[in-house]
Structure formats: C-alpha cells, structure tokens
mmCIF file of C-alpha atoms and ligand atoms in Angstrom:
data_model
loop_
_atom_site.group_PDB
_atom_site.id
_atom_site.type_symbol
_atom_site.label_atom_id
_atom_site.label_comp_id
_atom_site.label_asym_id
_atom_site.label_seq_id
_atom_site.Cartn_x
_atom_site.Cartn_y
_atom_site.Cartn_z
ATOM 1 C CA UNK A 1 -16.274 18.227 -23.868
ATOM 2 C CA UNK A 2 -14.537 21.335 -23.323
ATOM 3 C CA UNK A 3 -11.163 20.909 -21.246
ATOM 4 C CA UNK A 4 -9.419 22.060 -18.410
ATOM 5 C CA UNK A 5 -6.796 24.677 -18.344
ATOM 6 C CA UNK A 6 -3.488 23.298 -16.572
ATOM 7 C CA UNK A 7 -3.791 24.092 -12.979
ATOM 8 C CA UNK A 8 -2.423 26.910 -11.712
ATOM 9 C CA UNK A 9 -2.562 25.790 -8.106
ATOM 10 C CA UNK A 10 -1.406 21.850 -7.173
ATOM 11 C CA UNK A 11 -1.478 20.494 -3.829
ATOM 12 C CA UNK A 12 0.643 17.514 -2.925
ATOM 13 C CA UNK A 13 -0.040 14.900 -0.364
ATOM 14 C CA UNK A 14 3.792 13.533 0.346
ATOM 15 C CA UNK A 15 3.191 10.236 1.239
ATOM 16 C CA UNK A 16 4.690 6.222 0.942
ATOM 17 C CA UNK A 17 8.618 7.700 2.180
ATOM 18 C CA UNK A 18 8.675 4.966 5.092
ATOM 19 C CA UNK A 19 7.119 2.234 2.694
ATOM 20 C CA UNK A 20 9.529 2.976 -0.057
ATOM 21 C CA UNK A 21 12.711 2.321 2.808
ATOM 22 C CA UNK A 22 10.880 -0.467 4.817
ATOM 23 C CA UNK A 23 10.542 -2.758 1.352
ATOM 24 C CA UNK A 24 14.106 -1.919 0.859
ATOM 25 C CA UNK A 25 15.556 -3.448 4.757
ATOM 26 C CA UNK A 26 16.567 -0.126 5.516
ATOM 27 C CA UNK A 27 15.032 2.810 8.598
ATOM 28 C CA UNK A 28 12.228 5.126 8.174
ATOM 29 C CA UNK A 29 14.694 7.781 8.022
ATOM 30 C CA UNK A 30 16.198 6.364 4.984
ATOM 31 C CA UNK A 31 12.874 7.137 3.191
ATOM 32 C CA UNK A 32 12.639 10.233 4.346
ATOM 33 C CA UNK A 33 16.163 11.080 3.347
ATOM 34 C CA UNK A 34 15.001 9.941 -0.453
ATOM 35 C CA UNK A 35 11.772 11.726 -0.034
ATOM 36 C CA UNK A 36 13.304 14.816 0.658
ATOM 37 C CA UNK A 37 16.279 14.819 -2.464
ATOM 38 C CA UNK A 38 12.661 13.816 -4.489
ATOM 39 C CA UNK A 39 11.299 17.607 -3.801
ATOM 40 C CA UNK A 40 13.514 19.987 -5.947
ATOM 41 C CA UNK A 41 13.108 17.868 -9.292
ATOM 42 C CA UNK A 42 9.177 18.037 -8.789
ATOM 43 C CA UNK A 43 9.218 21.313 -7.594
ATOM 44 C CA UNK A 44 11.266 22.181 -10.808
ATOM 45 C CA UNK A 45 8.991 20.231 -13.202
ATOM 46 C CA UNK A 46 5.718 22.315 -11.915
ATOM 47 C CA UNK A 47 6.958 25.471 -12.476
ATOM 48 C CA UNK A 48 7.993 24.366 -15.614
ATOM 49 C CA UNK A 49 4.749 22.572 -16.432
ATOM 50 C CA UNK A 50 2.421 26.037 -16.167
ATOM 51 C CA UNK A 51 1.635 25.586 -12.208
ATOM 52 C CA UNK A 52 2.200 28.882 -10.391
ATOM 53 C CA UNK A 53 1.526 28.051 -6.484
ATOM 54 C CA UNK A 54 2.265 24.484 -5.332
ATOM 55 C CA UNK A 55 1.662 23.301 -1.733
ATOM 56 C CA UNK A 56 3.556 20.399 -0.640
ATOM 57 C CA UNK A 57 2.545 18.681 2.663
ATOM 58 C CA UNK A 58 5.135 18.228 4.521
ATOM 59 C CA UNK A 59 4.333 17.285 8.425
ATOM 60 C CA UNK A 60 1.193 17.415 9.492
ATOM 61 C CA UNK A 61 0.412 18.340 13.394
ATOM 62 C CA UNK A 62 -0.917 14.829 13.831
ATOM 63 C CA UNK A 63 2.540 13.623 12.684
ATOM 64 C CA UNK A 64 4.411 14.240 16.318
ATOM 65 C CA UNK A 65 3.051 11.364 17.550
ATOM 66 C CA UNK A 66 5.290 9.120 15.303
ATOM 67 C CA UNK A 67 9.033 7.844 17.659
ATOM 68 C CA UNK A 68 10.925 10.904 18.777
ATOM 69 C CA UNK A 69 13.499 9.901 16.889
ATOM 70 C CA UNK A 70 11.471 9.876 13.375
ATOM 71 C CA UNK A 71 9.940 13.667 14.119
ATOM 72 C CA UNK A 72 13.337 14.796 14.738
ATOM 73 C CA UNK A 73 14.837 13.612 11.304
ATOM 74 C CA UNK A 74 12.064 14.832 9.471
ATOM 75 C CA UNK A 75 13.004 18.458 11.713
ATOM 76 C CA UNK A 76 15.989 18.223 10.425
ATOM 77 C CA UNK A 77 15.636 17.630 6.827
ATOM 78 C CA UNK A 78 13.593 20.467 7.318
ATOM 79 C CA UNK A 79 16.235 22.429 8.243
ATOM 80 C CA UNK A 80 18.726 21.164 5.743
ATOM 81 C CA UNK A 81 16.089 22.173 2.782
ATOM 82 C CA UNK A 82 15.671 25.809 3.884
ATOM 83 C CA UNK A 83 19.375 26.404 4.405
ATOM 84 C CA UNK A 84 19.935 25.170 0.822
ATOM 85 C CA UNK A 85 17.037 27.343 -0.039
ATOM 86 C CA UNK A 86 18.097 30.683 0.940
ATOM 87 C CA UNK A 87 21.516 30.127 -1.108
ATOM 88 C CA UNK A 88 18.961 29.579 -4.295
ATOM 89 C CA UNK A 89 16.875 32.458 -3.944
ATOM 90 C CA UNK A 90 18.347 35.477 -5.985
ATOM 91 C CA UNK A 91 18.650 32.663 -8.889
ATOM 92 C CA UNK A 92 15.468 30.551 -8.792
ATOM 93 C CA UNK A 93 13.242 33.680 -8.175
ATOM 94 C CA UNK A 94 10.502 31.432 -6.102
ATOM 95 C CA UNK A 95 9.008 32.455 -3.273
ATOM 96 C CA UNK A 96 8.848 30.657 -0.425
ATOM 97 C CA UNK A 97 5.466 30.561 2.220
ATOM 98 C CA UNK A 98 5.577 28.121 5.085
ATOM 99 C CA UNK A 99 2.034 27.733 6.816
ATOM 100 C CA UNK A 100 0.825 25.672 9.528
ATOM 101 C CA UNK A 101 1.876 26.680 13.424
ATOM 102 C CA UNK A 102 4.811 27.501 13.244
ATOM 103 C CA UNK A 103 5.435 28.581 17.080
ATOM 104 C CA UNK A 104 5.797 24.236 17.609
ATOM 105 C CA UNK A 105 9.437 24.148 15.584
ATOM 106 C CA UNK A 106 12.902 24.789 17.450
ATOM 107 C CA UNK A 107 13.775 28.962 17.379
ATOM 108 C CA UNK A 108 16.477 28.039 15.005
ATOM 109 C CA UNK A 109 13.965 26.610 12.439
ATOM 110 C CA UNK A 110 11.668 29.036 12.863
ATOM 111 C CA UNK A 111 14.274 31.939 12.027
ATOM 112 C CA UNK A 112 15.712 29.986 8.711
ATOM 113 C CA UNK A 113 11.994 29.512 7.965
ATOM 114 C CA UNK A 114 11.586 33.139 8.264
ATOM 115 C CA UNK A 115 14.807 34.277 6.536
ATOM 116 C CA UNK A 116 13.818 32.144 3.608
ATOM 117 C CA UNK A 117 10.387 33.849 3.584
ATOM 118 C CA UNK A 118 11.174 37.340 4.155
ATOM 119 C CA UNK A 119 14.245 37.112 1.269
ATOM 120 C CA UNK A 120 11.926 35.343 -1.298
ATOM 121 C CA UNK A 121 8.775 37.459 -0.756
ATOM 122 C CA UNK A 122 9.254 39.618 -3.710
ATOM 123 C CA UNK A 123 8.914 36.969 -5.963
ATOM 124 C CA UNK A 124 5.298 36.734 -7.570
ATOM 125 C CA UNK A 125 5.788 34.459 -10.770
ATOM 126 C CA UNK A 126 6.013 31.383 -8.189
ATOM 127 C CA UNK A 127 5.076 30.807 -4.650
ATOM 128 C CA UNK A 128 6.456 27.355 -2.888
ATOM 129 C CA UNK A 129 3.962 26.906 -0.167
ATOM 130 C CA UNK A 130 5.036 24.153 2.289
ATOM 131 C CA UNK A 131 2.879 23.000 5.538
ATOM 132 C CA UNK A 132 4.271 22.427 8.300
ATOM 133 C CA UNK A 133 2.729 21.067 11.493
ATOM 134 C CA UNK A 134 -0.429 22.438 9.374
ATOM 135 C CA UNK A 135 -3.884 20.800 10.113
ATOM 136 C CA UNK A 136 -6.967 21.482 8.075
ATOM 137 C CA UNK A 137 -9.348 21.745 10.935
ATOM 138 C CA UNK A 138 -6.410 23.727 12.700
ATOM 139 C CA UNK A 139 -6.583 26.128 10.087
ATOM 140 C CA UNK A 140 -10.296 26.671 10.037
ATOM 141 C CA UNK A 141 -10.095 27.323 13.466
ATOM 142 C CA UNK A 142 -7.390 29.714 13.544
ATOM 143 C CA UNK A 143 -8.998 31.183 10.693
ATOM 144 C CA UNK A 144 -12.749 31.914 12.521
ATOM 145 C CA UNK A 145 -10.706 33.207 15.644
ATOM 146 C CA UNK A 146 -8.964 35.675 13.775
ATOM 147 C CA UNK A 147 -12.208 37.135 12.172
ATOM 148 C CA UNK A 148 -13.259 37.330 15.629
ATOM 149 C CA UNK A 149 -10.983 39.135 16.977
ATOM 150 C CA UNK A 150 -11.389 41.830 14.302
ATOM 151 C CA UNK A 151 -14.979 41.483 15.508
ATOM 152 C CA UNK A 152 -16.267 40.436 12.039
ATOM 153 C CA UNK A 153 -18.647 38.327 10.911
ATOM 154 C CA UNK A 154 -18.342 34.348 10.113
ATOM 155 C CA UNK A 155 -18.879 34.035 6.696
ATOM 156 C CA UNK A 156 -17.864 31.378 3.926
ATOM 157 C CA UNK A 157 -15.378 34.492 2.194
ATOM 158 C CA UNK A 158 -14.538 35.346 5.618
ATOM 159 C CA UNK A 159 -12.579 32.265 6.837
ATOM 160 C CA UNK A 160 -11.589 31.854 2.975
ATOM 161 C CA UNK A 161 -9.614 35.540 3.431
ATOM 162 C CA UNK A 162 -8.109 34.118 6.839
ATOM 163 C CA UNK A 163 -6.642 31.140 5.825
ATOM 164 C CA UNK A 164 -2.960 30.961 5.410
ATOM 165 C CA UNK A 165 -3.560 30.560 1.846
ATOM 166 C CA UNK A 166 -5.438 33.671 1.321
ATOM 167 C CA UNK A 167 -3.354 34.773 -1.386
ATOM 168 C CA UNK A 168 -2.653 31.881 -3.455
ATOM 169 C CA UNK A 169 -6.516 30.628 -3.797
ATOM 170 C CA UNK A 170 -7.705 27.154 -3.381
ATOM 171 C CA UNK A 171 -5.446 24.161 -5.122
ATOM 172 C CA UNK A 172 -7.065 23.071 -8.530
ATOM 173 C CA UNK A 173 -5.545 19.880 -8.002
ATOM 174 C CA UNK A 174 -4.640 17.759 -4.794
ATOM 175 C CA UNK A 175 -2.431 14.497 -5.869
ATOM 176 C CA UNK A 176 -1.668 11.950 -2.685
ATOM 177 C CA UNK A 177 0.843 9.853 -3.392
ATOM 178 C CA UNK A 178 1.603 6.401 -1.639
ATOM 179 C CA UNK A 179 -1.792 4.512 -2.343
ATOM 180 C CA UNK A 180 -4.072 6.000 0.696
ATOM 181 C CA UNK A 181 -7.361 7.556 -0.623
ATOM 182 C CA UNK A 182 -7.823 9.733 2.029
ATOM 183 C CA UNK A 183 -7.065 13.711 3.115
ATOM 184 C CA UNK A 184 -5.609 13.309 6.398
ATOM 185 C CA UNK A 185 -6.875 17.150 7.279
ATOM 186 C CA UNK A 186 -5.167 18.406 4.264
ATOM 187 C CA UNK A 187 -6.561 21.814 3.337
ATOM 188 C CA UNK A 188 -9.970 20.764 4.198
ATOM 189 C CA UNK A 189 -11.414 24.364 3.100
ATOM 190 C CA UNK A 190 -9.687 25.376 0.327
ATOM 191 C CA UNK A 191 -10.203 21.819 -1.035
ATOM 192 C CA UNK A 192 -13.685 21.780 -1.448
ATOM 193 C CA UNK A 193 -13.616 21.688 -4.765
ATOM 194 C CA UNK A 194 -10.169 20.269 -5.828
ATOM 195 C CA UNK A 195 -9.989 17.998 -7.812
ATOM 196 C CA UNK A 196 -8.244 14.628 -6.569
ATOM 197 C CA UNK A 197 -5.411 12.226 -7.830
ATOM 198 C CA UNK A 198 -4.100 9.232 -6.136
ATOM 199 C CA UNK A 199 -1.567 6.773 -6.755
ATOM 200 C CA UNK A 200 0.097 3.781 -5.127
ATOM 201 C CA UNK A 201 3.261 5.395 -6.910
ATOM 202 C CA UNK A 202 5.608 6.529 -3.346
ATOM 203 C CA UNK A 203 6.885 9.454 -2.903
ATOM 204 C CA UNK A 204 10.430 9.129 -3.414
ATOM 205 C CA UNK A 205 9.587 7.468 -7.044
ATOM 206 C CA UNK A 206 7.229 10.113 -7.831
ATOM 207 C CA UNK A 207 8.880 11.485 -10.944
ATOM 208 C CA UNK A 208 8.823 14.031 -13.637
ATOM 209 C CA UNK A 209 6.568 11.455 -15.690
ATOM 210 C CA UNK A 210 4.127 10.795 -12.797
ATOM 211 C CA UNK A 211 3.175 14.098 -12.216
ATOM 212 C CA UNK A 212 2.593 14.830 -16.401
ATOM 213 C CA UNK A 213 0.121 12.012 -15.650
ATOM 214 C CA UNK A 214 -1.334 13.226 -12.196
ATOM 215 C CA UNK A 215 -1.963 17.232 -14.909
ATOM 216 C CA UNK A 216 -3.112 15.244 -18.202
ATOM 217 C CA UNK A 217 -5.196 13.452 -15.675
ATOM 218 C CA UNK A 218 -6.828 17.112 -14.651
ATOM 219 C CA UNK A 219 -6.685 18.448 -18.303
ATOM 220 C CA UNK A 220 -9.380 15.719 -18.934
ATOM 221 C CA UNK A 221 -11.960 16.040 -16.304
ATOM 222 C CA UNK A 222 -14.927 18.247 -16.237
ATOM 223 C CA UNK A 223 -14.972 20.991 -13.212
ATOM 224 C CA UNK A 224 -18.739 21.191 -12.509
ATOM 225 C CA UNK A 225 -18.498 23.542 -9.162
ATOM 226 C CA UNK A 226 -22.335 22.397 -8.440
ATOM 227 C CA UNK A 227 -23.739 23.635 -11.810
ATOM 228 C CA UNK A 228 -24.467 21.051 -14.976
HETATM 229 C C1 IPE B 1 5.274 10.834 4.240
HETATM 230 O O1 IPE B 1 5.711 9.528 4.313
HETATM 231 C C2 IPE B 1 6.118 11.797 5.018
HETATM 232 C C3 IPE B 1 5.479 12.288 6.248
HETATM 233 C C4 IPE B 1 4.280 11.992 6.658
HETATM 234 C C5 IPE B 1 6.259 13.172 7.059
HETATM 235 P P1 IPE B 1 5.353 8.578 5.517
HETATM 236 O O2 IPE B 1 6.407 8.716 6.558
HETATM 237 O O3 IPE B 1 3.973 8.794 6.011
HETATM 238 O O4 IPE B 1 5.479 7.175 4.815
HETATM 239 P P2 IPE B 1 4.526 5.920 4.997
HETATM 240 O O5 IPE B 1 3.134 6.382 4.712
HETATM 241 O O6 IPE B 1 4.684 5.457 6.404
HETATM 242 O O7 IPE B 1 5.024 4.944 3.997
HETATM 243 C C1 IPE B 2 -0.041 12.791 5.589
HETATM 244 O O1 IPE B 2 0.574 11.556 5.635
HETATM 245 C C2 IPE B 2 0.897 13.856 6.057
HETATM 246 C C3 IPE B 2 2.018 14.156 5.174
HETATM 247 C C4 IPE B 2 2.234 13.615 4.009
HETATM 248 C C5 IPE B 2 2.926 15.159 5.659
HETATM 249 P P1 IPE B 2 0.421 10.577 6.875
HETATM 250 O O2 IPE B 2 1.224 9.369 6.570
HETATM 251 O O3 IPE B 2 0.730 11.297 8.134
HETATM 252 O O4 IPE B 2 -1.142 10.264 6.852
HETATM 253 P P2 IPE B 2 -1.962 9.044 7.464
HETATM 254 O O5 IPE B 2 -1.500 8.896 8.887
HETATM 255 O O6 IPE B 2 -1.627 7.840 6.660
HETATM 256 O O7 IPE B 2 -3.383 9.441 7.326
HETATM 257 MG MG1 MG B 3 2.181 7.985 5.524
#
C-alpha cells in the first residue's frame, strides 16, 4: 500500500483543559492556564515535523455560553499569547492568521490580534492559523454571503475561495484531543475529507510524542477522496 506524505495542513481540536484541572481539585481556569503554556511546544514540534499550516481551535462561538467568568479567562489568555507573540515574530518567522468573527472580542484584542497579523504576514514558510469565536456553519454562511454580494454564483469552489482559509487549503489531518469523537462545527467544509484522529489524551498532556503518533497515524492510512 502506497503511503501518505506527512501532512502539510493539521487541524487541532483543543479539548479535555477543564477535565485535566477538575481531576486535579483545582478551577477550570487552572486547565486552561496549562492548556495554553501546552501551545508553543506543539506548535514548535509541527513546524518541525514537515507541517506547514496548522489550525488550532481555540474558542468556538458556541463557547460564550460557558460562566462569564470562564469566557473571560480564556479572553485573556488570549491576549497574553498574542502579546508574547508579536515580541517572537522577527525570530520565529511564522505567520500568524486569526479567523472566526472577530468583531465579538474587546477593541483591545482585536488590535493585538491585528498587529500580530499585519507584522507576521510576510512570512510564507509557516502560517499559525488560530479560530476564534469561529463556527463551521458560521463560516459557510459568511462564505455564500460574500459570493453574493460580488453577485457570483454558489458553487462548491466558490464558498471553498471564501472561506477564511482560502489560502492555506483544507487540513489533511484534524486530531481532537480529550476523548469526544465529535466536530463540534469545526471546519465543517474544508474538512470533508480530513482525515480524523482522536484521543482520550487532554490537552494540556498532549505532547511532542502524542502528536508523532496522531502523523505516523496519517502516514499509514489510505486517502481514497471517493475513487478505489
Ligand atoms: C478546551 O477545553 C478549551 C476550550 C473549549 C476553550 P475545555 O474547556 O472544553 O475542557 P473540557 O472539555 O471541559 O474538559
Ligand atoms: C470544542 O470544544 C471547541 C474548542 C476546543 C475550542 P468544546 O469543549 O467546546 O466542545 P463540546 O462542547 O464538547 O462539543
Ligand atoms: Mg470541552
């Protein structure tokens, strides 16, 4: 059986943070504070590992319904990662995409979002695509109005051009981590086709070693696309 190339494009489903602090007595926040120190080392070990573009889910638009006090630590984590960010730029050479609606997020986020996207953007080798208050179905919708404003017509390679990820293709490979086996209106359209991972591994102990598995896992399976 012929294999599969690495994947160029990896999707990740960053799930299990308020698990991972609950079985340790300690506040939601606590696993988000882990989850969120758990992002550079992976992010690292992809581009190291061959991957090019990798998307990390990191609040969905469903995910304002958790306490007040949860969605506003995860805002500000947010924060705290894209300040550190910008100071990294010149040296890590990644570039940085945020996509999801952003107009939801405090000005002050939005503008460090923005800084961080506009200073990293001439950066091709690797894009670090994070979603934020992104839905799938969001996203296909945003995508079909847009073609209709520019009074064009609805096609499959229509909405594909007019979703946020436009440029960086459809992920290869979608891991969730955490134990759910479900999407939870991740990139809906461009996933069509990924291929999927799951483990009951949680975010915050999602290492180096777990994601080798999560890409031998994809070197090994046969990408069929509807043929034989
Ligand atoms: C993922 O961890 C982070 C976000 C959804 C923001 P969770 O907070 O969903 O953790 P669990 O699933 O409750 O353990
Ligand atoms: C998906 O996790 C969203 C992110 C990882 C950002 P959730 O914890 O929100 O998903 P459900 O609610 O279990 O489907
Ligand atoms: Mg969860």
């Amino acid at each position: 059986m012929e294999e599969n190339k690495k994947p160029l494009h990896v999707g990740i489903i960053m799930d299990g943070n308020g698990r991972w602090a609950v079985s340790r007595g300690k506040k939601r926040s606590y696993g988000h504070n882990a989850g969120s120190a758990n992002v550079d080392r992976i992010v690292t070990h992809a581009f190291q590992n061959g991957i090019k573009t990798l998307t990390l889910y990191a609040f969905s638009a469903e995910n304002w319904a958790r306490p007040q006090e949860e969605v506003d630590e995860l805002m500000r984590l947010l924060k705290v990662y894209f300040k550190k960010f910008i100071k990294k730029i010149i040296k890590n050479k990644v570039r940085l995409f945020v996509m999801g609606d952003l107009t939801k997020l405090t000005d002050d986020l939005q503008k460090t979002i923005k800084e961080c996207m506009d200073a990293s953007a001439q950066y091709t080798e690797h894009v670090l695509n994070i979603a934020i208050n992104y839905g799938g179905r969001q996203e296909i919708v945003y995508a079909v109005n847009r073609l209709i404003k520019k009074g064009q017509e609805i096609t499959v390679d229509g909405i594909s051009q007019e979703l946020y990820t436009a440029q960086f293709g459809e992920p290869d490979l979608i891991i969730r981590t955490g134990g759910e086996m479900r999407i939870s209106n991740f990139m809906l359209y461009q996933g069509a086709y990924s291929e999927l991972y799951f483990t009951d591994v949680l975010w915050p102990d999602f290492s180096e070693t777990e994601l080798d598995k999560a890409l031998e896992s994809f070197v090994g399976r046969k990408r069929r696309f509807g043929k034989i």
